[in-house]
CSV table of C-alpha atoms and ligand atoms in Angstrom, one decimal:
chain,number,residue,atom,x,y,z
A,286,MET,CA,-4.3,13.7,24.7
A,287,SER,CA,-2.3,12.6,21.7
A,288,VAL,CA,-4.0,11.7,18.4
A,289,TYR,CA,-2.4,9.4,16.0
A,290,LEU,CA,-2.8,10.6,12.4
A,291,ASP,CA,-0.2,8.6,10.6
A,292,TYR,CA,-2.2,5.5,9.5
A,293,ASN,CA,-0.5,5.5,6.1
A,294,ALA,CA,2.8,4.7,7.8
A,295,SER,CA,1.1,2.0,10.0
A,296,ALA,CA,-2.4,1.6,11.3
A,297,PRO,CA,-3.0,0.4,14.9
A,298,ILE,CA,-3.9,-3.3,15.1
A,299,ASP,CA,-7.6,-4.0,15.6
A,300,ASN,CA,-8.2,-5.7,19.1
A,301,ARG,CA,-10.2,-8.5,17.4
A,302,VAL,CA,-7.2,-9.2,15.2
A,303,LEU,CA,-5.0,-9.2,18.3
A,304,ASP,CA,-7.2,-11.7,20.1
A,305,CYS,CA,-6.9,-14.1,17.1
A,306,ILE,CA,-3.1,-13.7,17.1
A,307,PHE,CA,-2.9,-14.5,20.8
A,308,ASP,CA,-5.1,-17.5,20.3
A,309,ALA,CA,-3.0,-18.7,17.4
A,310,TYR,CA,0.3,-18.3,19.4
A,311,LYS,CA,-1.2,-20.2,22.3
A,312,ASN,CA,-3.0,-23.0,20.5
A,313,ASN,CA,-1.2,-23.4,17.2
A,314,ILE,CA,2.3,-24.2,18.3
A,315,GLY,CA,3.2,-26.3,15.3
A,316,ASN,CA,5.1,-25.7,12.1
A,317,ALA,CA,2.5,-25.5,9.4
A,318,ASP,CA,4.8,-27.6,7.1
A,319,SER,CA,5.3,-30.4,9.6
A,320,ARG,CA,3.7,-33.6,8.2
A,321,THR,CA,4.3,-35.9,11.1
A,322,HIS,CA,1.8,-34.8,13.7
A,323,ASN,CA,-1.5,-33.0,14.3
A,324,PHE,CA,0.2,-29.9,15.6
A,325,GLY,CA,1.4,-29.3,12.1
A,326,GLU,CA,-1.9,-30.1,10.5
A,327,ARG,CA,-3.8,-27.7,12.9
A,328,ALA,CA,-1.3,-24.9,12.0
A,329,ARG,CA,-1.7,-25.7,8.3
A,330,ASN,CA,-5.5,-25.5,8.6
A,331,VAL,CA,-5.6,-22.0,10.2
A,332,VAL,CA,-3.1,-20.8,7.6
A,333,GLU,CA,-5.4,-22.1,4.8
A,334,ASP,CA,-8.4,-20.5,6.5
A,335,ALA,CA,-6.5,-17.2,6.5
A,336,ARG,CA,-5.6,-17.6,2.8
A,337,LYS,CA,-9.3,-18.0,2.1
A,338,GLN,CA,-10.0,-14.8,4.0
A,339,VAL,CA,-7.4,-12.8,2.0
A,340,ALA,CA,-8.7,-14.4,-1.3
A,341,SER,CA,-12.3,-13.5,-0.4
A,342,LEU,CA,-11.4,-9.8,0.3
A,343,LEU,CA,-9.6,-9.5,-3.0
A,344,SER,CA,-11.9,-11.8,-5.0
A,345,VAL,CA,-9.1,-14.1,-6.1
A,346,LEU,CA,-8.5,-17.8,-5.7
A,347,PRO,CA,-6.9,-19.0,-2.4
A,348,ASP,CA,-4.1,-20.6,-4.4
A,349,GLU,CA,-3.3,-17.2,-5.9
A,350,VAL,CA,-2.4,-15.9,-2.5
A,351,PHE,CA,1.3,-16.2,-1.4
A,352,PHE,CA,2.1,-14.9,2.1
A,353,THR,CA,5.2,-12.8,2.5
A,354,SER,CA,6.7,-10.5,5.2
A,355,GLY,CA,4.8,-7.5,3.7
A,356,ALA,CA,4.6,-5.3,0.6
A,357,THR,CA,8.4,-4.6,0.4
A,358,GLU,CA,9.0,-8.3,0.0
A,359,SER,CA,6.0,-8.8,-2.3
A,360,ASN,CA,7.2,-6.0,-4.5
A,361,ASN,CA,10.7,-7.4,-4.6
A,362,ILE,CA,9.5,-10.9,-5.5
A,363,ALA,CA,7.0,-9.6,-8.2
A,364,ILE,CA,9.8,-7.6,-9.9
A,365,LEU,CA,13.1,-9.5,-9.3
A,366,GLY,CA,11.3,-12.8,-9.6
A,367,LEU,CA,10.7,-12.1,-13.4
A,368,LYS,CA,14.5,-12.0,-14.2
A,369,GLU,CA,14.8,-15.6,-15.4
A,370,TYR,CA,11.7,-15.2,-17.6
A,371,ALA,CA,13.0,-11.8,-19.0
A,372,ILE,CA,16.3,-13.3,-19.9
A,373,GLU,CA,14.7,-16.4,-21.5
A,374,THR,CA,12.3,-14.2,-23.6
A,375,GLY,CA,14.5,-11.2,-24.2
A,376,LYS,CA,11.9,-8.9,-22.7
A,377,MET,CA,14.1,-6.5,-20.8
A,378,HIS,CA,12.1,-3.3,-20.7
A,379,ILE,CA,10.2,-2.1,-17.6
A,380,ILE,CA,7.9,0.8,-17.1
A,381,THR,CA,7.1,2.3,-13.7
A,382,THR,CA,6.4,5.7,-12.1
A,383,SER,CA,8.4,8.2,-10.2
A,384,ILE,CA,5.9,8.2,-7.3
A,385,GLU,CA,6.1,4.5,-6.5
A,386,HIS,CA,7.2,3.4,-3.0
A,387,LYS,CA,11.0,2.8,-2.8
A,388,ALA,CA,10.3,-1.0,-2.6
A,389,VAL,CA,9.3,-0.7,-6.3
A,390,LEU,CA,11.5,2.1,-7.5
A,391,GLU,CA,14.8,0.8,-6.0
A,392,THR,CA,14.0,-2.7,-7.1
A,393,VAL,CA,13.4,-1.7,-10.7
A,394,LYS,CA,16.5,0.5,-10.6
A,395,ALA,CA,18.5,-2.5,-9.4
A,396,LEU,CA,17.4,-4.3,-12.5
A,397,GLY,CA,18.4,-1.2,-14.5
A,398,LYS,CA,22.0,-1.9,-13.3
A,399,GLU,CA,21.8,-5.4,-14.7
A,400,GLY,CA,21.0,-4.4,-18.2
A,401,PHE,CA,17.2,-3.8,-18.1
A,402,GLU,CA,15.9,-0.7,-19.8
A,403,ILE,CA,13.7,1.4,-17.5
A,404,ASP,CA,11.1,4.0,-18.3
A,405,ILE,CA,9.8,6.1,-15.5
A,406,VAL,CA,6.6,8.0,-15.9
A,407,SER,CA,5.8,11.1,-13.8
A,408,PRO,CA,2.5,12.7,-12.8
A,409,ASP,CA,1.7,16.4,-13.0
A,410,LEU,CA,0.4,18.6,-10.2
A,411,THR,CA,-2.7,16.5,-9.9
A,412,GLY,CA,-0.5,13.7,-8.4
A,413,ARG,CA,-2.0,11.2,-10.9
A,414,ILE,CA,-0.1,9.7,-13.8
A,415,LYS,CA,-1.8,9.5,-17.2
A,416,THR,CA,-2.7,6.2,-18.7
A,417,GLU,CA,-1.5,7.2,-22.1
A,418,ASP,CA,1.9,8.2,-20.7
A,419,VAL,CA,2.3,4.6,-19.6
A,420,ILE,CA,0.7,2.9,-22.6
A,421,SER,CA,2.7,4.9,-25.1
A,422,LYS,CA,5.9,3.6,-23.6
A,423,VAL,CA,5.0,-0.1,-24.1
A,424,ARG,CA,7.3,-1.8,-26.6
A,425,GLU,CA,7.6,-5.3,-28.2
A,426,ASP,CA,10.1,-6.2,-25.4
A,427,THR,CA,8.2,-4.7,-22.5
A,428,LEU,CA,8.4,-7.2,-19.7
A,429,LEU,CA,6.5,-5.4,-16.9
A,430,VAL,CA,4.5,-2.4,-15.9
A,431,SER,CA,4.4,-1.6,-12.2
A,432,VAL,CA,2.1,1.1,-10.9
A,433,MET,CA,0.7,1.7,-7.4
A,434,HIS,CA,-3.0,1.9,-6.8
A,435,VAL,CA,-3.0,4.7,-4.2
A,436,ASN,CA,0.0,6.9,-3.4
A,437,ASN,CA,1.1,6.7,0.2
A,438,GLU,CA,2.0,10.3,0.5
A,439,THR,CA,-0.8,12.1,-1.4
A,440,GLY,CA,-3.6,9.5,-1.3
A,441,ILE,CA,-4.1,10.0,-5.0
A,442,ILE,CA,-5.7,7.1,-6.8
A,443,GLN,CA,-3.8,6.1,-9.9
A,444,PRO,CA,-5.5,4.9,-13.2
A,445,VAL,CA,-4.6,1.3,-12.6
A,446,LYS,CA,-8.0,0.1,-13.9
A,447,GLU,CA,-7.5,1.6,-17.3
A,448,ILE,CA,-3.9,0.6,-17.5
A,449,GLY,CA,-4.7,-2.9,-16.5
A,450,GLU,CA,-7.3,-3.3,-19.2
A,451,MET,CA,-5.0,-1.9,-21.9
A,452,LEU,CA,-2.1,-4.0,-20.9
A,453,ASP,CA,-4.2,-7.1,-20.8
A,454,GLU,CA,-4.9,-6.7,-24.5
A,455,LYS,CA,-1.2,-6.2,-25.1
A,456,GLY,CA,-0.1,-9.2,-23.1
A,457,VAL,CA,2.3,-7.2,-20.9
A,458,LEU,CA,2.7,-8.3,-17.2
A,459,PHE,CA,1.2,-5.8,-14.8
A,460,HIS,CA,2.1,-5.4,-11.1
A,461,ILE,CA,0.0,-3.2,-8.7
A,462,ASP,CA,1.3,-2.1,-5.3
A,463,ALA,CA,-2.1,-2.0,-3.5
A,464,THR,CA,-0.6,-1.4,-0.1
A,465,GLN,CA,-2.6,1.8,0.6
A,466,SER,CA,-5.9,0.6,-1.0
A,467,CYS,CA,-6.2,-3.0,0.2
A,468,GLY,CA,-9.2,-3.3,2.6
A,469,LYS,CA,-10.2,0.3,1.7
A,470,LEU,CA,-11.1,0.4,-2.1
A,471,VAL,CA,-12.6,-3.1,-1.8
A,472,ASN,CA,-14.8,-3.1,-4.9
A,473,GLU,CA,-12.3,-1.1,-7.0
A,474,ILE,CA,-9.5,-3.7,-6.4
A,475,ARG,CA,-11.8,-6.6,-7.3
A,476,GLU,CA,-12.4,-5.1,-10.7
A,477,LEU,CA,-8.8,-4.6,-11.6
A,478,LYS,CA,-6.9,-6.6,-14.2
A,479,TYR,CA,-3.4,-7.4,-13.1
A,480,ASN,CA,-0.9,-10.3,-12.9
A,481,MET,CA,0.7,-9.5,-9.5
A,482,LEU,CA,-0.5,-7.4,-6.6
A,483,SER,CA,1.2,-6.6,-3.3
A,484,PHE,CA,-0.1,-5.5,0.1
A,485,SER,CA,0.9,-5.4,3.8
A,486,ALA,CA,-1.5,-6.3,6.6
A,487,HIS,CA,-0.6,-3.5,8.9
A,488,LYS,CA,-2.1,-0.8,6.7
A,489,LEU,CA,-5.5,-2.4,7.2
A,490,MET,CA,-5.2,-2.8,11.0
A,491,GLY,CA,-3.6,-6.2,10.9
A,492,PRO,CA,-0.1,-7.0,12.3
A,493,GLN,CA,3.2,-5.6,11.0
A,494,GLY,CA,5.6,-8.0,9.3
A,495,ILE,CA,3.1,-9.9,7.2
A,496,GLY,CA,1.4,-9.4,3.8
A,497,ALA,CA,0.9,-11.2,0.6
A,498,LEU,CA,1.7,-11.3,-3.1
A,499,ILE,CA,-1.2,-12.2,-5.3
A,500,LEU,CA,-0.2,-14.1,-8.4
A,501,LYS,CA,-3.2,-14.2,-10.7
A,502,LYS,CA,-3.6,-17.2,-12.9
A,503,LYS,CA,-4.2,-16.8,-16.6
A,504,ARG,CA,-5.5,-19.9,-18.4
A,505,TYR,CA,-4.7,-21.9,-15.2
A,506,LYS,CA,-1.1,-20.7,-15.2
A,507,LEU,CA,0.6,-18.5,-12.7
A,508,PRO,CA,2.7,-15.5,-13.9
A,509,PRO,CA,6.3,-16.5,-14.6
A,510,VAL,CA,7.5,-15.2,-11.1
A,511,LYS,CA,10.3,-17.3,-9.5
A,512,ASN,CA,11.5,-17.3,-5.9
A,513,ILE,CA,14.3,-14.8,-5.1
A,514,MET,CA,15.4,-16.6,-1.9
A,515,TYR,CA,16.4,-20.2,-1.5
A,516,GLY,CA,15.4,-22.6,1.3
A,517,GLY,CA,12.2,-24.6,1.8
A,518,GLN,CA,9.2,-25.2,-0.3
A,519,GLN,CA,6.9,-23.0,1.7
A,520,GLU,CA,4.4,-21.0,-0.3
A,521,HIS,CA,5.1,-23.2,-3.2
A,522,GLY,CA,8.8,-22.2,-3.1
A,523,ILE,CA,7.8,-18.5,-3.9
A,524,ARG,CA,8.6,-17.5,-0.3
A,525,PRO,CA,10.8,-20.0,1.5
A,526,GLY,CA,11.0,-19.9,5.3
A,527,THR,CA,8.9,-21.1,8.2
A,528,ILE,CA,5.4,-19.8,7.9
A,529,PRO,CA,4.5,-17.2,10.6
A,530,VAL,CA,1.2,-18.9,11.5
A,531,ALA,CA,0.0,-16.3,14.1
A,532,LEU,CA,0.8,-13.4,11.9
A,533,ILE,CA,-1.0,-15.0,8.9
A,534,VAL,CA,-4.0,-15.7,11.1
A,535,GLY,CA,-3.9,-11.9,12.0
A,536,CYS,CA,-3.6,-11.0,8.3
A,537,GLY,CA,-6.6,-13.2,7.5
A,538,LYS,CA,-8.7,-11.7,10.3
A,539,ALA,CA,-7.9,-8.1,9.2
A,540,CYS,CA,-9.0,-9.0,5.7
A,541,GLU,CA,-12.2,-10.6,6.9
A,542,LEU,CA,-13.0,-7.6,9.1
A,543,ALA,CA,-12.2,-5.2,6.2
A,544,GLU,CA,-14.6,-7.2,3.9
A,545,GLN,CA,-17.4,-7.1,6.5
A,546,GLU,CA,-16.9,-3.5,7.5
A,547,TYR,CA,-15.6,-1.5,4.6
A,548,LYS,CA,-18.9,0.2,3.8
A,549,LYS,CA,-19.3,1.5,7.4
A,550,ASN,CA,-15.5,2.4,7.4
A,551,GLU,CA,-15.8,4.4,4.2
A,552,GLU,CA,-18.5,6.5,5.9
A,553,THR,CA,-16.5,7.1,9.1
A,554,ILE,CA,-13.3,7.9,7.1
A,555,SER,CA,-15.1,10.4,4.9
A,556,GLN,CA,-16.7,12.2,7.9
A,557,ILE,CA,-13.3,12.6,9.4
A,558,LYS,CA,-11.9,14.2,6.3
A,559,LYS,CA,-14.9,16.6,6.3
A,560,ALA,CA,-14.3,17.4,10.0
A,561,ILE,CA,-10.6,18.1,9.4
A,562,LEU,CA,-11.2,20.4,6.5
A,563,GLU,CA,-13.9,22.2,8.4
A,564,GLU,CA,-11.5,22.9,11.3
A,565,ILE,CA,-8.9,24.1,8.8
A,566,ASN,CA,-11.3,26.4,7.0
A,567,LYS,CA,-12.7,27.7,10.3
A,568,SER,CA,-9.2,28.6,11.5
A,569,GLY,CA,-8.6,31.0,8.6
A,570,ILE,CA,-5.1,29.7,8.0
A,571,ASP,CA,-3.7,29.9,4.5
A,572,TYR,CA,-3.4,26.5,3.0
A,573,GLN,CA,-3.1,24.5,-0.2
A,574,ILE,CA,-3.9,20.9,-0.7
A,575,ASN,CA,-1.4,18.8,-2.7
A,576,GLY,CA,-2.9,16.6,-5.4
A,577,ASN,CA,-6.3,16.8,-7.1
A,578,GLN,CA,-8.9,15.9,-4.5
A,579,GLU,CA,-11.2,14.5,-7.1
A,580,TYR,CA,-8.9,11.5,-7.2
A,581,CYS,CA,-8.0,11.4,-3.5
A,582,VAL,CA,-9.0,8.7,-1.0
A,583,ASP,CA,-10.9,10.0,2.1
A,584,SER,CA,-8.2,8.7,4.5
A,585,THR,CA,-5.4,11.0,3.5
A,586,LEU,CA,-4.7,14.7,3.3
A,587,ASN,CA,-1.4,16.1,2.0
A,588,ILE,CA,-1.5,19.8,2.9
A,589,CYS,CA,0.8,22.8,2.7
A,590,PHE,CA,0.7,25.7,5.2
A,591,PRO,CA,2.7,28.3,3.3
A,592,GLY,CA,5.6,29.8,5.4
A,593,VAL,CA,5.3,27.0,8.1
A,594,SER,CA,8.3,24.6,8.1
A,595,SER,CA,6.8,21.1,8.4
A,596,GLU,CA,9.8,20.0,10.4
A,597,ALA,CA,9.3,22.8,13.0
A,598,LEU,CA,5.5,22.1,13.0
A,599,MET,CA,5.9,18.4,13.6
A,600,LEU,CA,8.6,18.9,16.3
A,601,SER,CA,6.5,21.3,18.2
A,602,THR,CA,3.3,19.3,18.0
A,603,LYS,CA,4.6,15.8,18.4
A,604,GLN,CA,3.3,15.3,22.0
A,605,TYR,CA,-0.3,15.7,20.9
A,606,CYS,CA,-0.4,14.9,17.2
A,607,GLY,CA,1.3,12.2,15.1
A,608,VAL,CA,1.5,13.4,11.5
A,609,SER,CA,4.3,13.1,9.0
A,610,ASN,CA,5.9,14.7,6.0
A,611,GLY,CA,6.7,11.7,3.8
A,612,SER,CA,7.1,8.0,3.8
A,613,ALA,CA,8.4,6.5,7.1
A,614,CYS,CA,10.6,4.3,5.0
A,615,THR,CA,12.6,7.3,3.7
A,616,SER,CA,12.4,9.6,6.7
A,617,LYS,CA,15.6,8.9,8.6
A,618,SER,CA,16.8,12.4,7.6
A,619,TYR,CA,15.0,15.3,6.1
A,620,SER,CA,15.0,15.6,2.3
A,621,PRO,CA,12.1,16.9,0.3
A,622,SER,CA,9.5,14.3,-0.6
A,623,TYR,CA,10.5,12.7,-4.0
A,624,VAL,CA,6.8,12.2,-4.6
A,625,LEU,CA,5.9,15.9,-4.3
A,626,VAL,CA,9.1,16.8,-6.3
A,627,ALA,CA,7.9,14.4,-9.1
A,628,MET,CA,4.5,16.2,-9.1
A,629,GLY,CA,6.4,19.5,-9.9
A,630,ILE,CA,5.6,21.1,-6.5
A,631,SER,CA,8.1,23.9,-5.5
A,632,GLU,CA,10.6,23.1,-2.9
A,633,GLU,CA,9.3,25.9,-0.7
A,634,GLN,CA,5.8,24.4,-0.8
A,635,ILE,CA,7.1,20.9,-0.1
A,636,GLU,CA,9.0,22.1,3.0
A,637,SER,CA,5.7,23.4,4.3
A,638,SER,CA,3.7,20.3,3.6
A,639,ILE,CA,2.5,17.5,5.9
A,640,ARG,CA,0.6,14.3,5.5
A,641,ILE,CA,-2.3,13.6,7.7
A,642,SER,CA,-3.8,10.1,7.5
A,643,TRP,CA,-6.5,8.3,9.6
A,644,GLY,CA,-8.6,5.2,9.8
A,645,PRO,CA,-12.0,3.8,10.8
A,646,ASN,CA,-11.3,3.8,14.5
A,647,THR,CA,-10.1,7.5,14.6
A,648,LEU,CA,-12.4,9.5,16.8
A,649,VAL,CA,-13.8,12.7,15.3
A,650,GLU,CA,-13.6,14.7,18.6
A,651,GLU,CA,-10.0,13.7,19.2
A,652,VAL,CA,-9.0,14.6,15.6
A,653,LYS,CA,-10.6,18.0,15.9
A,654,GLU,CA,-8.7,18.7,19.1
A,655,GLY,CA,-5.4,17.5,17.6
A,656,ILE,CA,-5.9,19.5,14.4
A,657,ASN,CA,-6.8,22.6,16.3
A,658,LEU,CA,-3.6,22.4,18.4
A,659,LEU,CA,-1.7,21.8,15.2
A,660,LEU,CA,-3.3,24.8,13.5
A,661,GLU,CA,-2.6,27.1,16.5
A,662,THR,CA,1.1,26.0,16.4
A,663,ALA,CA,1.3,26.6,12.6
A,664,LYS,CA,-0.1,30.1,13.1
A,665,GLN,CA,2.5,30.8,15.8
A,666,ILE,CA,5.4,29.5,13.6
A,667,CYS,CA,4.5,31.7,10.6
A,668,GLY,CA,4.1,34.6,13.1
B,2062,PMP,N1,4.2,0.2,-0.8
B,2062,PMP,C1,3.5,1.2,-0.3
B,2062,PMP,C2,2.6,2.0,-1.2
B,2062,PMP,C3,3.6,1.6,1.1
B,2062,PMP,O1,2.9,2.6,1.5
B,2062,PMP,C4,4.4,0.8,1.9
B,2062,PMP,C5,4.6,1.1,3.4
B,2062,PMP,N2,4.9,2.5,3.6
B,2062,PMP,C6,5.1,-0.3,1.3
B,2062,PMP,C7,5.0,-0.5,0.0
B,2062,PMP,C8,6.0,-1.2,2.1
B,2062,PMP,O2,5.3,-1.9,3.1
B,2062,PMP,P1,6.1,-2.6,4.2
B,2062,PMP,O3,6.9,-1.6,4.9
B,2062,PMP,O4,5.0,-3.1,5.1
B,2062,PMP,O5,6.8,-3.7,3.6
């Protein structure tokens, strides 16, 4: 038995999504941009159907959906794609947070090296940044604010609703990295005010390597985002390159399923969190949860077992339990999580912290078994 509890890194693909992808690979062999035959037209049609499925989940217009290779690329386009507009208007100030995914943080920092001024806002121990800390930094020349919806390491929901409403009044562009909330906080996302929004399909049980950037129109005009790569006119030139038809079909199907099933999924996910916490409490082990749980999604638990090295724990349990201690994108070598550091958590506590994340097809009984083995091992490690 081995239970996978690292859904925030990547969720397993839903079999129904996989079936659609197979079908698309077999039956849609054309290039969606070929104009000279029906193969192209058929591929184009299924891509447009998928675009509608994404649009419906997010409650946006289909022509506000631009397919990309995933959230990393979407974040890069949303931020770097504003360079020309920034130079034209003299708006060279960007605000972001210290707990963003590196695909935002590194991208913003790259602009910092090109003469942009960057303000980085940090949270406190709650793991949640404060709306006023962001808004008070807004200046005449602020180009962009980029804040994630849900943090990938802690599961803490950020106040993007309030920030979006306040920025809308000020006319500042707002980008939301919604990679960990898309398909989960379905109603919340629909109510957000933003100009650009990123997500990856594999976090909502779609395929890896596909996602979208949503560019929301204002008075019929898209935000002033330009392409950062050159080539074809695919995705209206925002993302040149042959369109991966089957992956897009998979992304669309994952969005359709999320829209149909999110209420049922919410229920399952919250039962799993309860079950995990019950097992931990029953075990009598000493623990501390990172981040204020009042703001935490039900699919993530970032937890510290004092005195238990997370590296040792993961190494000794990896045959039967897949958990992590940080973002997979930064885990090539161990260094303390920059997200937990930014929250002001001590290095000692960070070294003993792990992230457990799950999804709607996680089985309660399997989780309980995996968690109990993990807890047994943790007790042995701290002696
Ligand atoms: N943003 C967030 C919040 C994420 O969790 C991730 C994936 N860990 C990304 C962006 C990047 O997604 P991808 O690797 O699919 O491009």
